[in-house]
Short mmCIF file of C-alpha atoms in Angstrom, two decimals:
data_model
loop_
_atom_site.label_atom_id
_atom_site.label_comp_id
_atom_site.label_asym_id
_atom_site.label_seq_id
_atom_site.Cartn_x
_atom_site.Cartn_y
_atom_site.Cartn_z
CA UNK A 140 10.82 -17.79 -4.29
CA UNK A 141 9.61 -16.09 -7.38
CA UNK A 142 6.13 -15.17 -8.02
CA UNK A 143 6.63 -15.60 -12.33
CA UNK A 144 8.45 -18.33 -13.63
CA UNK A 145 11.61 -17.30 -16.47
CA UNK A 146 10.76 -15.45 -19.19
CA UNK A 147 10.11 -16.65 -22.25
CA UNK A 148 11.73 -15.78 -25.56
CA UNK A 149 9.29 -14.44 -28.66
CA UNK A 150 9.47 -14.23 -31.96
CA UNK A 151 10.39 -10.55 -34.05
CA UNK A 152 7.18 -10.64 -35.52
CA UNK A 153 3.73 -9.09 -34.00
CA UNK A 154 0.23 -8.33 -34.17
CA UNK A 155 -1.20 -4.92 -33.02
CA UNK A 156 -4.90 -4.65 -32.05
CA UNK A 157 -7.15 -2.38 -29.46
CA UNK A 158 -10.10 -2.68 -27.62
CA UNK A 159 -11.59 0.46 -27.27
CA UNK A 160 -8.21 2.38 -27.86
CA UNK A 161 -6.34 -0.46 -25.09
CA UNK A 162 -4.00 -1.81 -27.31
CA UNK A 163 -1.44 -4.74 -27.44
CA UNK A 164 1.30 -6.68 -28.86
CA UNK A 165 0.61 -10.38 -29.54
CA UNK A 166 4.10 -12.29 -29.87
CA UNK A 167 4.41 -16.26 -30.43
CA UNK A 168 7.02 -17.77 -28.79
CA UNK A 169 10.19 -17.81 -31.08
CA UNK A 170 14.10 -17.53 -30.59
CA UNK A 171 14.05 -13.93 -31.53
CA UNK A 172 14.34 -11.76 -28.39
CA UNK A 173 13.79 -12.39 -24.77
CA UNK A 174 10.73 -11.04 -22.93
CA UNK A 175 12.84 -9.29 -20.35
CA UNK A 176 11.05 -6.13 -17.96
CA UNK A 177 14.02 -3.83 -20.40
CA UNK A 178 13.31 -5.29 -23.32
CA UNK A 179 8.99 -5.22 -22.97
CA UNK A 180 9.04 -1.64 -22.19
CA UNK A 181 11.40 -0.84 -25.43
CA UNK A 182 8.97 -2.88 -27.62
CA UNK A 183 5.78 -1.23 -25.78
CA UNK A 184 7.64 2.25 -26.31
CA UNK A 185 5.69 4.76 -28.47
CA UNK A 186 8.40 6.85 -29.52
CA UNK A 187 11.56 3.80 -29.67
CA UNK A 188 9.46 0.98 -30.20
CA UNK A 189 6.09 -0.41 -31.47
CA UNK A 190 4.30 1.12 -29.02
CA UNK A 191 1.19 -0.87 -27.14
CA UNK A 192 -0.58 -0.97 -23.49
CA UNK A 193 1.30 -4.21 -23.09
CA UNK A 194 2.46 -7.21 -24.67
CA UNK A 195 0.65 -10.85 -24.97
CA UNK A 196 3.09 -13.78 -25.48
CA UNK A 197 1.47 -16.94 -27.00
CA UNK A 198 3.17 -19.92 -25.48
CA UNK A 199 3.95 -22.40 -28.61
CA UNK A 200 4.64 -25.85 -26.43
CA UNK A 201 0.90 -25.66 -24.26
CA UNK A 202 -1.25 -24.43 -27.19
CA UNK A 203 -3.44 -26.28 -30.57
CA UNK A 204 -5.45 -24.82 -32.59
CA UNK A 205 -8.39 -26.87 -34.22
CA UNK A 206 -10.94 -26.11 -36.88
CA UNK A 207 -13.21 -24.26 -34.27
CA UNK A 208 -11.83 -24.83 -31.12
CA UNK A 209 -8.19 -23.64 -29.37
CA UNK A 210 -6.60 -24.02 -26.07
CA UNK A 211 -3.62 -21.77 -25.38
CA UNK A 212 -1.21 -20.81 -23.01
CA UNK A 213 -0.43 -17.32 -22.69
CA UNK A 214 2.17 -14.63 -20.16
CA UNK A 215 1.11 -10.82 -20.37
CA UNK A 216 3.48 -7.90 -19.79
CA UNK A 217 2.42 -4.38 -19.08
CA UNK A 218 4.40 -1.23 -20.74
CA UNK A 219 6.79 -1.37 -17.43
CA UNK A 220 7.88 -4.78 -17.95
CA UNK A 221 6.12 -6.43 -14.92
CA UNK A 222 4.07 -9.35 -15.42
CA UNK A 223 0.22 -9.41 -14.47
CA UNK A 224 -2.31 -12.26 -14.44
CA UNK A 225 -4.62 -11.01 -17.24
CA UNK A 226 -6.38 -8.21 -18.87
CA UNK A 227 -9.51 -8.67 -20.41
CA UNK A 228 -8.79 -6.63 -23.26
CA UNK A 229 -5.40 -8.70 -24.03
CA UNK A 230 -7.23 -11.74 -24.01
CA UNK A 231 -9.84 -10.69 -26.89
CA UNK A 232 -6.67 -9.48 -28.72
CA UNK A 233 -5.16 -12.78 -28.91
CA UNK A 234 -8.62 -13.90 -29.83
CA UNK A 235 -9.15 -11.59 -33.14
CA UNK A 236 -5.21 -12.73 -33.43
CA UNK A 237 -6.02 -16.78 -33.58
CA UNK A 238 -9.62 -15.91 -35.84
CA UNK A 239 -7.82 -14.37 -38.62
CA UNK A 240 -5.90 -17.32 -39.86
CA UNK A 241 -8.72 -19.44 -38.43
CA UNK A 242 -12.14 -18.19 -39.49
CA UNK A 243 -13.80 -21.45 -38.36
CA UNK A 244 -13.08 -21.22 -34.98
CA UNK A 245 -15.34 -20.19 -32.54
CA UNK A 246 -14.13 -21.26 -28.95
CA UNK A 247 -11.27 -20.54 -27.20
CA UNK A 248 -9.44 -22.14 -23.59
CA UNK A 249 -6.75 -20.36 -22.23
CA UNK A 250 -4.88 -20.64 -19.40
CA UNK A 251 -3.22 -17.35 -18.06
CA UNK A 252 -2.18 -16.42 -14.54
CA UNK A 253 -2.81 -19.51 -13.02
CA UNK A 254 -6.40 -19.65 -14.39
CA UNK A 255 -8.35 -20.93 -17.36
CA UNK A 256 -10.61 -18.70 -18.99
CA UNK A 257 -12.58 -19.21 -22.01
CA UNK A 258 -13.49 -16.72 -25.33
CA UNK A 259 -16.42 -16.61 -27.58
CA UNK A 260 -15.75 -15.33 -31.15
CA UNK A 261 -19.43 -13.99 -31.96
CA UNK A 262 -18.35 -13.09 -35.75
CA UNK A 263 -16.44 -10.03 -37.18
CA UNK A 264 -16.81 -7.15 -39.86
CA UNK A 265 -13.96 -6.29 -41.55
CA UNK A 266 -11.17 -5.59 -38.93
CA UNK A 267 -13.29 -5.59 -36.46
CA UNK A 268 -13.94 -8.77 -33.76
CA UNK A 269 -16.46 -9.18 -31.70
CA UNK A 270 -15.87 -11.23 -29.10
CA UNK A 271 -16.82 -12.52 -25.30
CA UNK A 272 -14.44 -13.26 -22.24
CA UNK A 273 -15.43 -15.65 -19.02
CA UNK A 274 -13.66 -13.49 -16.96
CA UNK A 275 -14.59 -16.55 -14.04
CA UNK A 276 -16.19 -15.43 -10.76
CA UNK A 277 -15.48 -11.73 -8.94
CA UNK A 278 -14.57 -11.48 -4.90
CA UNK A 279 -14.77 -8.42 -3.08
CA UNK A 280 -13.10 -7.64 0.11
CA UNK A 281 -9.60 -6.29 1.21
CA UNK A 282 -8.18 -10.17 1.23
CA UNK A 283 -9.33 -10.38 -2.31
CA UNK A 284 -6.79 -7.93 -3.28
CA UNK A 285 -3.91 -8.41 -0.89
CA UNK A 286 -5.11 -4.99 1.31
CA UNK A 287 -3.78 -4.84 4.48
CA UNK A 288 -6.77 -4.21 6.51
CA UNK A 289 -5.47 -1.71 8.76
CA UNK A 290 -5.02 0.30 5.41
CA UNK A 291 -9.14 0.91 5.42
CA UNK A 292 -12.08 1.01 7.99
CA UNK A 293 -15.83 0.60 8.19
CA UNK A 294 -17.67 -1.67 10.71
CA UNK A 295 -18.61 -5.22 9.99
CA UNK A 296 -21.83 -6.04 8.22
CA UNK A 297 -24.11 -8.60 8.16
CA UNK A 298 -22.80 -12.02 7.97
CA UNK A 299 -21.11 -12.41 4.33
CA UNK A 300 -21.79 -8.12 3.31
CA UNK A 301 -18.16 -7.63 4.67
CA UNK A 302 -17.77 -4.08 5.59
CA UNK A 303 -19.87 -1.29 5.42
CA UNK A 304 -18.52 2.81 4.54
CA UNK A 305 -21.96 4.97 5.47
CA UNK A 306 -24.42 1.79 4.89
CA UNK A 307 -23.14 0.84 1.71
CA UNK A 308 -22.42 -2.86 1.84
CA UNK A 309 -19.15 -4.09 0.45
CA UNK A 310 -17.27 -0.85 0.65
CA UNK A 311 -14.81 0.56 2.85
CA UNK A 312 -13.66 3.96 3.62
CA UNK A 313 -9.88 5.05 2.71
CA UNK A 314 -7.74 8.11 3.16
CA UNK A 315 -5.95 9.47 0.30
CA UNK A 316 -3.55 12.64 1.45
CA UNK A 317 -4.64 14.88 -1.17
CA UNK A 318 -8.29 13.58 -1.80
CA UNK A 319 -9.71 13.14 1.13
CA UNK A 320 -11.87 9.93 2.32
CA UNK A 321 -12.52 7.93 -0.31
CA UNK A 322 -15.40 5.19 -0.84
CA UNK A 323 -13.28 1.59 -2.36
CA UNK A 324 -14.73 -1.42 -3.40
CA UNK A 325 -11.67 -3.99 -3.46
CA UNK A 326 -12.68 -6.16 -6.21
CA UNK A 327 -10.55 -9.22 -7.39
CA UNK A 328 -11.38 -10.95 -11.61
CA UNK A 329 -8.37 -12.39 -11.34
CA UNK A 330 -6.47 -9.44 -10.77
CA UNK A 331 -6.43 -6.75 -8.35
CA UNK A 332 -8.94 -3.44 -8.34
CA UNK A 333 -9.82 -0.63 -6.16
CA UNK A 334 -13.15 1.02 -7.53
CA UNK A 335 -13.13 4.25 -6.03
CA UNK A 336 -17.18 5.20 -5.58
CA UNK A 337 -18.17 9.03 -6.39
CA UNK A 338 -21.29 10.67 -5.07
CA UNK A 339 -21.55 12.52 -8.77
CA UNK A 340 -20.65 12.67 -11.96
CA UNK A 341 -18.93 15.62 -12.26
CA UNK A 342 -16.73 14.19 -9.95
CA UNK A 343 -15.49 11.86 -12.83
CA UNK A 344 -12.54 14.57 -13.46
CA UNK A 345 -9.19 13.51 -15.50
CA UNK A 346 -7.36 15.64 -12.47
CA UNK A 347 -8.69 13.61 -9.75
CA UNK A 348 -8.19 10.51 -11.42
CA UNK A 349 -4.42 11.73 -11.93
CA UNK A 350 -4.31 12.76 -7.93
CA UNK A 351 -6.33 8.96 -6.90
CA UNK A 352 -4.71 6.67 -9.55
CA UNK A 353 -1.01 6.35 -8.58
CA UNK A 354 -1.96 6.65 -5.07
CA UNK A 355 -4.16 3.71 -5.01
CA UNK A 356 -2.26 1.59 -7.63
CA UNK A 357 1.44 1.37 -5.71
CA UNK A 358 -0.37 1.62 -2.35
CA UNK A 359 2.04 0.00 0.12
CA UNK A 360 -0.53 -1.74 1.69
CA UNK A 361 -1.49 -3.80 -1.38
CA UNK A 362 0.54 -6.72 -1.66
CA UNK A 363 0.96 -6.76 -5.37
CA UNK A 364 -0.37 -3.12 -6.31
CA UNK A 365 -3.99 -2.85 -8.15
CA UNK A 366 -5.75 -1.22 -11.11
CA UNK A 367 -8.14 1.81 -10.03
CA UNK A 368 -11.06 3.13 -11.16
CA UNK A 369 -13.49 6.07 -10.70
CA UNK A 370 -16.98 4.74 -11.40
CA UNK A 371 -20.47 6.29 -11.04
CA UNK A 372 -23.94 5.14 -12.18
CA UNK A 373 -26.78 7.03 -13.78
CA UNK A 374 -30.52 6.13 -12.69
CA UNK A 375 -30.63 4.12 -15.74
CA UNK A 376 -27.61 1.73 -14.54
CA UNK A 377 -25.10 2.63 -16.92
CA UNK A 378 -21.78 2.89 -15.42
CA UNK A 379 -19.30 5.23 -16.28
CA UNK A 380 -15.79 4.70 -14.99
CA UNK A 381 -11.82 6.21 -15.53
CA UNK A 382 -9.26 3.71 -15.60
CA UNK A 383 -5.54 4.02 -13.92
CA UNK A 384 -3.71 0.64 -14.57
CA UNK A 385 -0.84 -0.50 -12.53
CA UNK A 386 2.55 -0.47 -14.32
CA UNK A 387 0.39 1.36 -17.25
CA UNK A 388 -1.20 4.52 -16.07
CA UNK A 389 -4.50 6.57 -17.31
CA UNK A 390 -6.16 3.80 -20.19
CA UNK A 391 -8.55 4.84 -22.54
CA UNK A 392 -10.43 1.29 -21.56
CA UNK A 393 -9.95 -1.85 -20.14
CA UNK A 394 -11.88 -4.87 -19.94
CA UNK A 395 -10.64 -6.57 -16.43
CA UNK A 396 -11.75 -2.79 -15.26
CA UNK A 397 -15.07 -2.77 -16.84
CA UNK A 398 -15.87 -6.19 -15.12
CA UNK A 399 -14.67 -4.89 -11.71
CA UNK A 400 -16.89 -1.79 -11.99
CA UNK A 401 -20.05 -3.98 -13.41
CA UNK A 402 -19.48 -6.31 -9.92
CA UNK A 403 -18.74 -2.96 -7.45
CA UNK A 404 -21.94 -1.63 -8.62
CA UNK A 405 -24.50 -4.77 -8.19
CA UNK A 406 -22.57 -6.06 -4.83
CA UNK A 407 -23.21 -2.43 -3.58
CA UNK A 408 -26.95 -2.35 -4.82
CA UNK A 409 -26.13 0.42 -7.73
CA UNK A 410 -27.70 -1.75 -10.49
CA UNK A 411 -28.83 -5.44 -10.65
CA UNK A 412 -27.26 -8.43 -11.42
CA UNK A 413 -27.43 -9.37 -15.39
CA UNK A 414 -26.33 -7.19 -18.47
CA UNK A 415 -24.20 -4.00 -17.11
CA UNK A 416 -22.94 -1.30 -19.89
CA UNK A 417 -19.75 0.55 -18.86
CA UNK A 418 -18.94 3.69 -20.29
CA UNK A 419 -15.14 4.78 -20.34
CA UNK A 420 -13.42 7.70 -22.09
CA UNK A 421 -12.62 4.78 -25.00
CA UNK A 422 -15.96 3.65 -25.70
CA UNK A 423 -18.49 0.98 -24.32
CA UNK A 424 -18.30 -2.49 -22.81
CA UNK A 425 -20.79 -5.16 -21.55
CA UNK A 426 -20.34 -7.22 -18.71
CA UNK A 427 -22.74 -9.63 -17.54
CA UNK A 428 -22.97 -10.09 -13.50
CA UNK A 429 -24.17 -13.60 -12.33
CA UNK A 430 -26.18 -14.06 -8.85
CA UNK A 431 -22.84 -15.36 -7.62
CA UNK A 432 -20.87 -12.60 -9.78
CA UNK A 433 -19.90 -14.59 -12.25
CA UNK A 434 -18.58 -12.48 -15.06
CA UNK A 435 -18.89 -11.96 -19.11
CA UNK A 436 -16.82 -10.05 -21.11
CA UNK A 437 -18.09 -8.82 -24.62
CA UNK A 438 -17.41 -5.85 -26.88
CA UNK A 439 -15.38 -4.95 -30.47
CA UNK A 440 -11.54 -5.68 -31.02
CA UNK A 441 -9.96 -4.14 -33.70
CA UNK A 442 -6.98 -5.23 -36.19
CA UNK A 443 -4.32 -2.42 -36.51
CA UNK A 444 -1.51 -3.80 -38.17
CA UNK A 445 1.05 -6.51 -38.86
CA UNK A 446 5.07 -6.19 -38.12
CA UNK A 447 8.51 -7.60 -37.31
CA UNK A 448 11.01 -5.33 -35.15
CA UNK A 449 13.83 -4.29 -36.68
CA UNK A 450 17.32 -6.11 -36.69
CA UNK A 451 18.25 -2.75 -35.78
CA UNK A 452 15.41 -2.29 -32.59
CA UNK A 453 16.42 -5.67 -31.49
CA UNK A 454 20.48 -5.37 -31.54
CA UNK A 455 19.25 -2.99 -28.68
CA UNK A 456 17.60 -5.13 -26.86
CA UNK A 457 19.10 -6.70 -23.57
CA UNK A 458 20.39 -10.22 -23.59
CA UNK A 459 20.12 -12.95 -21.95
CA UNK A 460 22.18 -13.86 -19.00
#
C-alpha cells in the first residue's frame, strides 16, 4: 500500500516566493507536466531548472476561492522529489500566491497531509505578505515521530513528562558516531522533527550542524525520516536554531522548524508558553505556544517572480507511464 496517492499533473506556469530565504514553487493543477520525484527535482534545480526549496501544487477540483475567504487542497514536494505533509513556510507561499489576485481575502482553509490548517493574511507592503499559519497542536515523544525507541534512552518521568535526559523533561539522550550524546526533543506539527538541545551558543556551528543533520534526518530508526534542528535559548527566551530538512538539506529558515523549536523549548521549561521569537540564519519568526501547545505561525513572505518553464525544460521532463 502506498503512503501518497498518484501524482498529480501541473500546469507550466509558476509563482516563486520565500520566507525568510525558504523558497518555493506554487503550481495549479494543469495538463502541462506531471509532478513526478524526476521531474520535481529538475524544476526545483538551481542550475537546470527554476530552482526552489520545494514545490506547492494547488489542487484545482477541492479548492474555491471567495471574496475573503478560500479553502484549498494542496500536495508539497521537496527538491528530492519525495512528498511531505507540510511546511509552514510553503503554506504562507500559497497564501501571498491566492492574495495577489484576491486582495479581499483574508482567511484561508487548507487541507494538506491529511490535515486542515488555516492562514491569516494580516495585510502586505509591496511584495511583501504578512501572514499567520495554525500549524494545529504539537506532540512530543519518540511515537510522535515514528522513533524506534530502542534508538534513544532516558528513564521515565512523571506521569505524562515522557522521558527525561539529565532532568530535563521531554528529552531523550541519543548517540550520534561522530558527535557524541546528543540531547533530542522528538517533536511532531504535523511532520516529523528532532530538536537537537545545545548547552551553548557557540555550539550553534554550520560544521556540526553538517556532521548532526544528515545523521538525524535519514536515521534508520525513524520511520519516515525527520527535519533537525540545533536550537538554544538566551535568558531573554529568544530561540535561535539551524535547520537541516529532510530530502532538502541546510535551509536558511523554515516555519514547521521554527514551531518545533518554539514547542521543544516551553515543553522542556526553556521559555513559557505564549509568543516565542526564533532566530535562524534567514531571519526571524513568531510562533505562539498554547497551554496545550497549540501552535501559530506568523512572519513576512515575499513575491519573487512570475514564470512558465520552457517547452524546451519540459520536453525533458519524464513522462507519464
Amino acid at each position: 500500500m502506498t503512503r501518497w496517492p498518484p501524482r498529480p499533473a501541473l500546469s507550466r506556469s509558476f509563482y516563486k516566493a520565500h520566507g525568510l530565504g525558504n523558497d518555493y514553487l506554487v503550481f495549479e493543477e494543469g495538463e502541462d507536466w506531471l509532478a513526478t520525484p524526476a521531474n520535481v527535482r529538475r524544476a526545483c534545480d538551481r542550475h537546470r531548472g527554476v530552482g526552489g526549496d520545494g514545490v506547492v501544487a494547488l489542487l484545482d477540483g477541492a479548492s474555491s476561492v471567495s471574496e475573503d475567504q478560500a479553502s484549498v487542497a494542496l500536495r508539497m514536494y521537496n527538491p528530492d522529489g519525495g512528498e511531505f505533509e507540510r511546511s509552514g513556510n510553503g503554506l504562507r507561499i500559497l497564501g501571498s500566491y491566492l492574495a495577489r489576485s484576491t486582495p479581499t481575502l483574508r482567511r484561508i482553509d487548507v487541507r494538506v497531509g491529511g490535515d486542515e490548517v488555516s492562514m491569516v493574511l494580516h495585510g502586505r507592503a509591496g511584495p511583501v505578505h504578512d501572514i499567520s499559519v495554525e500549524m494545529g497542536q504539537a506532540s512530543v515523544g519518540p511515537a510522535a515521530v515514528g522513533l524506534d525507541p530502542s534508538a534513544v534512552s532516558g528513564a521515565t518521568g512523571p506521569a505524562g513528562s515522557g522521558a527525561v535526559a539529565g532532568a530535563v523533561p521531554h528529552a531523550w539522550l541519543m548517540r550520534a558516531p561522530d558527535a557524541g550524546e546528543l540531547t533530542v526533543v522528538p517533536v511532531s506539527v504535523g511532520n516529523p522533527h528532532m530538536v537537537v538541545l545545545v548547552p551553548e551558543r557557540t555550539a550553534l556551528s554550520e560544521r556540526r550542524l553538517a556532521e548532526i543533520g544528515p545523521f538525524l534526518a535519514s536515521h534508520p530508526a525513524l520511520s519516515f525520516g525527520a527535519n533537525v534542528q540545533l536550537a538554544w535559548t538566551d535568558e531573554g527566551g529568544v530561540c535561535r536554531a539551524l535547520v537541516w530538512e529532510r530530502g532538502v538539506g541546510r535551509t536558511e529558515a523554515s516555519g514547521t522548524s521554527a514551531c518545533a523549536v518554539a514547542a521543544a523549548m516551553v515543553v522542556t521549561g526553556r521559555t513559557p508558553p505564549g509568543p516565542v521569537r526564533v532566530e535562524m540564519p534567514g531571519g526571524t519568526l513568531e510562533v505562539f505556544v498554547g497551554e496545550s501547545l497549540g501552535l501559530v505561525l506568523r512572519g513576512p513572505v515575499e513575491e519573487v517572480l512570475d514564470g512558465a518553464l520552457s517547452p524546451r525544460l519540459l520536453a525533458t521532463f519524464e513522462r507519464a507511464r
